PDB file of C-alpha atoms in Angstrom:
ATOM      1  CA  UNK J 512      83.279 167.777 190.491  1.00 42.00           C
ATOM      2  CA  UNK J 513      79.938 169.241 191.312  1.00 53.00           C
ATOM      3  CA  UNK J 514      79.013 172.893 189.945  1.00 85.00           C
ATOM      4  CA  UNK J 515      75.532 175.117 191.082  1.00 86.00           C
ATOM      5  CA  UNK J 516      74.394 178.041 190.795  1.00 89.00           C
ATOM      6  CA  UNK J 517      71.641 179.847 193.026  1.00 89.00           C
ATOM      7  CA  UNK J 518      68.777 181.252 191.638  1.00 92.00           C
ATOM      8  CA  UNK J 519      65.897 183.322 192.844  1.00 92.00           C
ATOM      9  CA  UNK J 520      62.968 181.104 191.581  1.00 94.00           C
ATOM     10  CA  UNK J 521      60.326 178.284 192.560  1.00 94.00           C
ATOM     11  CA  UNK J 522      60.638 174.671 191.226  1.00 93.00           C
ATOM     12  CA  UNK J 523      57.880 171.884 190.727  1.00 92.00           C
ATOM     13  CA  UNK J 524      58.249 168.267 189.490  1.00 90.00           C
ATOM     14  CA  UNK J 525      56.196 166.531 186.775  1.00 87.00           C
ATOM     15  CA  UNK J 526      56.159 163.231 186.071  1.00 85.00           C
ATOM     16  CA  UNK J 527      59.578 164.266 183.549  1.00 86.00           C
ATOM     17  CA  UNK J 528      61.424 166.079 185.578  1.00 90.00           C
ATOM     18  CA  UNK J 529      62.265 169.319 187.602  1.00 92.00           C
ATOM     19  CA  UNK J 530      60.670 172.979 185.668  1.00 94.00           C
ATOM     20  CA  UNK J 531      61.702 175.472 186.765  1.00 95.00           C
ATOM     21  CA  UNK J 532      60.066 178.637 187.601  1.00 95.00           C
ATOM     22  CA  UNK J 533      61.505 182.314 186.888  1.00 96.00           C
ATOM     23  CA  UNK J 534      59.730 185.780 188.592  1.00 92.00           C
ATOM     24  CA  UNK J 535      60.769 188.525 189.894  1.00 88.00           C
ATOM     25  CA  UNK J 536      59.508 188.800 193.534  1.00 86.00           C
ATOM     26  CA  UNK J 537      55.918 189.191 193.764  1.00 85.00           C
ATOM     27  CA  UNK J 538      55.202 188.148 190.365  1.00 88.00           C
ATOM     28  CA  UNK J 539      53.006 184.501 191.426  1.00 88.00           C
ATOM     29  CA  UNK J 540      55.426 181.679 191.550  1.00 92.00           C
ATOM     30  CA  UNK J 541      55.161 180.786 194.694  1.00 90.00           C
ATOM     31  CA  UNK J 542      50.728 180.921 193.527  1.00 90.00           C
ATOM     32  CA  UNK J 543      51.346 179.469 191.072  1.00 91.00           C
ATOM     33  CA  UNK J 544      53.094 176.313 192.289  1.00 91.00           C
ATOM     34  CA  UNK J 545      50.413 175.886 194.550  1.00 91.00           C
ATOM     35  CA  UNK J 546      47.824 176.237 192.045  1.00 90.00           C
ATOM     36  CA  UNK J 547      49.442 173.237 190.712  1.00 90.00           C
ATOM     37  CA  UNK J 548      50.769 171.723 193.357  1.00 88.00           C
ATOM     38  CA  UNK J 549      47.425 169.066 192.720  1.00 88.00           C
ATOM     39  CA  UNK J 550      49.409 167.982 189.711  1.00 87.00           C
ATOM     40  CA  UNK J 551      52.896 168.486 190.543  1.00 89.00           C
ATOM     41  CA  UNK J 552      54.657 168.539 193.699  1.00 90.00           C
ATOM     42  CA  UNK J 553      56.635 171.144 194.868  1.00 90.00           C
ATOM     43  CA  UNK J 554      60.259 171.093 194.889  1.00 90.00           C
ATOM     44  CA  UNK J 555      61.169 174.651 196.826  1.00 87.00           C
ATOM     45  CA  UNK J 556      59.408 177.755 196.473  1.00 83.00           C
ATOM     46  CA  UNK J 557      61.438 180.933 196.714  1.00 85.00           C
ATOM     47  CA  UNK J 558      64.935 179.328 196.404  1.00 88.00           C
ATOM     48  CA  UNK J 559      66.825 176.689 194.179  1.00 91.00           C
ATOM     49  CA  UNK J 560      69.440 175.341 193.798  1.00 90.00           C
ATOM     50  CA  UNK J 561      70.656 174.234 190.207  1.00 91.00           C
ATOM     51  CA  UNK J 562      74.079 171.526 190.523  1.00 90.00           C
ATOM     52  CA  UNK J 563      75.656 169.796 187.202  1.00 89.00           C
ATOM     53  CA  UNK J 564      76.807 167.173 187.364  1.00 84.00           C
ATOM     54  CA  UNK J 565      79.712 165.676 185.810  1.00 79.00           C
ATOM     55  CA  UNK J 566      77.939 164.188 182.567  1.00 81.00           C
ATOM     56  CA  UNK J 567      76.624 167.529 181.735  1.00 82.00           C
ATOM     57  CA  UNK J 568      73.327 167.398 183.408  1.00 86.00           C
ATOM     58  CA  UNK J 569      71.494 169.838 185.029  1.00 90.00           C
ATOM     59  CA  UNK J 570      69.732 168.572 188.809  1.00 90.00           C
ATOM     60  CA  UNK J 571      67.319 170.952 190.334  1.00 88.00           C
ATOM     61  CA  UNK J 572      68.277 170.238 194.584  1.00 81.00           C
ATOM     62  CA  UNK J 573      65.315 169.367 196.564  1.00 64.00           C
ATOM     63  CA  UNK J 574      66.614 169.921 199.300  1.00 56.00           C
ATOM     64  CA  UNK J 575      64.906 169.259 202.866  1.00 48.00           C
ATOM     65  CA  UNK J 576      65.611 168.254 206.298  1.00 40.00           C
ATOM     66  CA  UNK J 577      65.306 164.620 205.601  1.00 44.00           C
ATOM     67  CA  UNK J 578      66.413 163.465 201.970  1.00 47.00           C
ATOM     68  CA  UNK J 579      68.536 165.537 199.233  1.00 62.00           C
ATOM     69  CA  UNK J 580      67.276 164.344 195.779  1.00 72.00           C
ATOM     70  CA  UNK J 581      68.734 165.714 192.715  1.00 82.00           C
ATOM     71  CA  UNK J 582      65.684 166.006 190.061  1.00 90.00           C
ATOM     72  CA  UNK J 583      67.089 166.971 186.876  1.00 92.00           C
ATOM     73  CA  UNK J 584      66.045 170.171 185.213  1.00 93.00           C
ATOM     74  CA  UNK J 585      63.737 170.079 182.335  1.00 93.00           C
ATOM     75  CA  UNK J 586      62.551 174.031 181.601  1.00 95.00           C
ATOM     76  CA  UNK J 587      62.913 177.538 182.248  1.00 96.00           C
ATOM     77  CA  UNK J 588      59.769 179.405 182.339  1.00 96.00           C
ATOM     78  CA  UNK J 589      59.322 183.069 182.753  1.00 97.00           C
ATOM     79  CA  UNK J 590      56.204 183.526 184.818  1.00 95.00           C
ATOM     80  CA  UNK J 591      53.903 186.802 184.157  1.00 93.00           C
ATOM     81  CA  UNK J 592      51.063 187.594 186.075  1.00 88.00           C
ATOM     82  CA  UNK J 593      48.590 188.604 183.049  1.00 87.00           C
ATOM     83  CA  UNK J 594      44.794 188.731 181.598  1.00 87.00           C
ATOM     84  CA  UNK J 595      44.601 185.585 179.929  1.00 86.00           C
ATOM     85  CA  UNK J 596      46.996 182.523 180.403  1.00 87.00           C
ATOM     86  CA  UNK J 597      49.245 181.507 177.624  1.00 88.00           C
ATOM     87  CA  UNK J 598      52.563 179.721 177.122  1.00 90.00           C
ATOM     88  CA  UNK J 599      54.762 180.553 174.499  1.00 92.00           C
ATOM     89  CA  UNK J 600      58.763 179.467 174.426  1.00 94.00           C
ATOM     90  CA  UNK J 601      61.240 181.879 173.481  1.00 96.00           C
ATOM     91  CA  UNK J 602      65.138 181.929 172.878  1.00 97.00           C
ATOM     92  CA  UNK J 603      67.689 180.841 174.969  1.00 97.00           C
ATOM     93  CA  UNK J 604      69.216 184.574 174.806  1.00 96.00           C
ATOM     94  CA  UNK J 605      65.892 185.740 175.689  1.00 97.00           C
ATOM     95  CA  UNK J 606      66.151 182.367 178.931  1.00 97.00           C
ATOM     96  CA  UNK J 607      69.211 183.263 179.640  1.00 96.00           C
ATOM     97  CA  UNK J 608      68.701 186.955 180.539  1.00 95.00           C
ATOM     98  CA  UNK J 609      65.901 185.472 182.767  1.00 96.00           C
ATOM     99  CA  UNK J 610      68.483 183.054 183.861  1.00 95.00           C
ATOM    100  CA  UNK J 611      70.938 185.448 185.103  1.00 93.00           C
ATOM    101  CA  UNK J 612      68.147 188.491 185.913  1.00 91.00           C
ATOM    102  CA  UNK J 613      66.564 185.456 188.761  1.00 92.00           C
ATOM    103  CA  UNK J 614      70.620 185.112 189.651  1.00 89.00           C
ATOM    104  CA  UNK J 615      71.215 188.448 190.180  1.00 85.00           C
ATOM    105  CA  UNK J 616      68.377 188.439 192.890  1.00 84.00           C
ATOM    106  CA  UNK J 617      70.158 186.206 195.340  1.00 76.00           C
ATOM    107  CA  UNK J 618      72.370 189.007 197.332  1.00 66.00           C
ATOM    108  CA  UNK J 619      75.778 186.821 197.823  1.00 62.00           C
ATOM    109  CA  UNK J 620      76.049 186.332 194.192  1.00 59.00           C
ATOM    110  CA  UNK J 621      75.045 190.010 193.878  1.00 58.00           C
ATOM    111  CA  UNK J 622      76.692 191.579 195.420  1.00 61.00           C
ATOM    112  CA  UNK J 623      79.979 189.803 194.532  1.00 62.00           C
ATOM    113  CA  UNK J 624      81.877 191.634 193.360  1.00 66.00           C
ATOM    114  CA  UNK J 625      84.527 188.510 191.966  1.00 69.00           C
ATOM    115  CA  UNK J 626      85.341 188.731 189.166  1.00 72.00           C
ATOM    116  CA  UNK J 627      85.582 184.959 188.314  1.00 76.00           C
ATOM    117  CA  UNK J 628      82.541 183.815 189.840  1.00 76.00           C
ATOM    118  CA  UNK J 629      80.847 186.511 187.661  1.00 78.00           C
ATOM    119  CA  UNK J 630      82.015 184.905 184.952  1.00 85.00           C
ATOM    120  CA  UNK J 631      80.853 181.325 186.435  1.00 84.00           C
ATOM    121  CA  UNK J 632      77.433 182.483 187.079  1.00 84.00           C
ATOM    122  CA  UNK J 633      77.775 184.114 183.094  1.00 89.00           C
ATOM    123  CA  UNK J 634      78.711 180.711 181.839  1.00 90.00           C
ATOM    124  CA  UNK J 635      76.536 178.186 183.622  1.00 91.00           C
ATOM    125  CA  UNK J 636      73.711 180.390 182.878  1.00 93.00           C
ATOM    126  CA  UNK J 637      74.535 180.326 179.157  1.00 94.00           C
ATOM    127  CA  UNK J 638      74.841 176.520 178.548  1.00 93.00           C
ATOM    128  CA  UNK J 639      71.540 175.916 181.324  1.00 95.00           C
ATOM    129  CA  UNK J 640      70.050 178.287 178.422  1.00 96.00           C
ATOM    130  CA  UNK J 641      71.594 176.479 175.725  1.00 96.00           C
ATOM    131  CA  UNK J 642      70.232 172.974 177.150  1.00 94.00           C
ATOM    132  CA  UNK J 643      67.132 173.540 178.522  1.00 95.00           C
ATOM    133  CA  UNK J 644      63.608 174.579 176.848  1.00 95.00           C
ATOM    134  CA  UNK J 645      62.367 178.278 177.847  1.00 96.00           C
ATOM    135  CA  UNK J 646      59.754 179.833 177.732  1.00 95.00           C
ATOM    136  CA  UNK J 647      57.367 182.775 178.735  1.00 95.00           C
ATOM    137  CA  UNK J 648      54.126 181.757 181.356  1.00 93.00           C
ATOM    138  CA  UNK J 649      51.313 184.577 181.194  1.00 92.00           C
ATOM    139  CA  UNK J 650      49.060 183.266 183.819  1.00 90.00           C
ATOM    140  CA  UNK J 651      46.249 184.707 185.822  1.00 88.00           C
ATOM    141  CA  UNK J 652      43.966 183.722 189.030  1.00 87.00           C
ATOM    142  CA  UNK J 653      41.441 181.435 186.993  1.00 87.00           C
ATOM    143  CA  UNK J 654      42.619 178.045 188.621  1.00 85.00           C
ATOM    144  CA  UNK J 655      41.245 176.309 185.483  1.00 86.00           C
ATOM    145  CA  UNK J 656      42.391 178.425 182.503  1.00 85.00           C
ATOM    146  CA  UNK J 657      45.656 178.325 184.345  1.00 88.00           C
ATOM    147  CA  UNK J 658      45.719 174.592 184.920  1.00 86.00           C
ATOM    148  CA  UNK J 659      44.523 174.119 180.368  1.00 85.00           C
ATOM    149  CA  UNK J 660      47.439 176.434 179.000  1.00 86.00           C
ATOM    150  CA  UNK J 661      50.670 174.805 181.863  1.00 85.00           C
ATOM    151  CA  UNK J 662      49.032 170.630 180.211  1.00 84.00           C
ATOM    152  CA  UNK J 663      50.035 172.818 176.699  1.00 82.00           C
ATOM    153  CA  UNK J 664      53.637 172.907 178.422  1.00 82.00           C
ATOM    154  CA  UNK J 665      53.714 170.158 179.424  1.00 79.00           C
ATOM    155  CA  UNK J 666      52.418 167.719 176.915  1.00 76.00           C
ATOM    156  CA  UNK J 667      55.412 169.668 174.205  1.00 75.00           C
ATOM    157  CA  UNK J 668      57.371 168.987 177.031  1.00 77.00           C
ATOM    158  CA  UNK J 669      56.786 165.085 176.720  1.00 70.00           C
ATOM    159  CA  UNK J 670      56.027 164.943 173.345  1.00 59.00           C
ATOM    160  CA  UNK J 671      59.598 166.578 172.531  1.00 57.00           C
TER     161      UNK J 671
END
């Protein structure tokens, strides 16, 4: 039995799994994904579906016309444009807040007034935030600077 949540997000594939980028419209999800595309395959760049499989692992659906890949989620990253690129870990509570924001940017989920659906959405985001590391990534349009800072994150994830 698969459970799912749709997020206004982007996702890229690292050697370890999927990295989820959260941010409001215009925050740079697509820009960052394209900036990193030489090192990371773009999975999705606007709407991402996360599926929870029976073993409790969350996967990113890499749906395209030929195949439906399930890519294990590795980390949740809230992005911000900034003057200097910087990556920092955030708490599960903050990660959950950003996931909720991203979920409610999807019209269908925001406009649903079915209390059980809302409760399930909150349960899913809380579970994801507790299970996966969250980060705040401030980045600039300087590609070299952004890639250098982002490599620190991927190193942290591989070490842990």
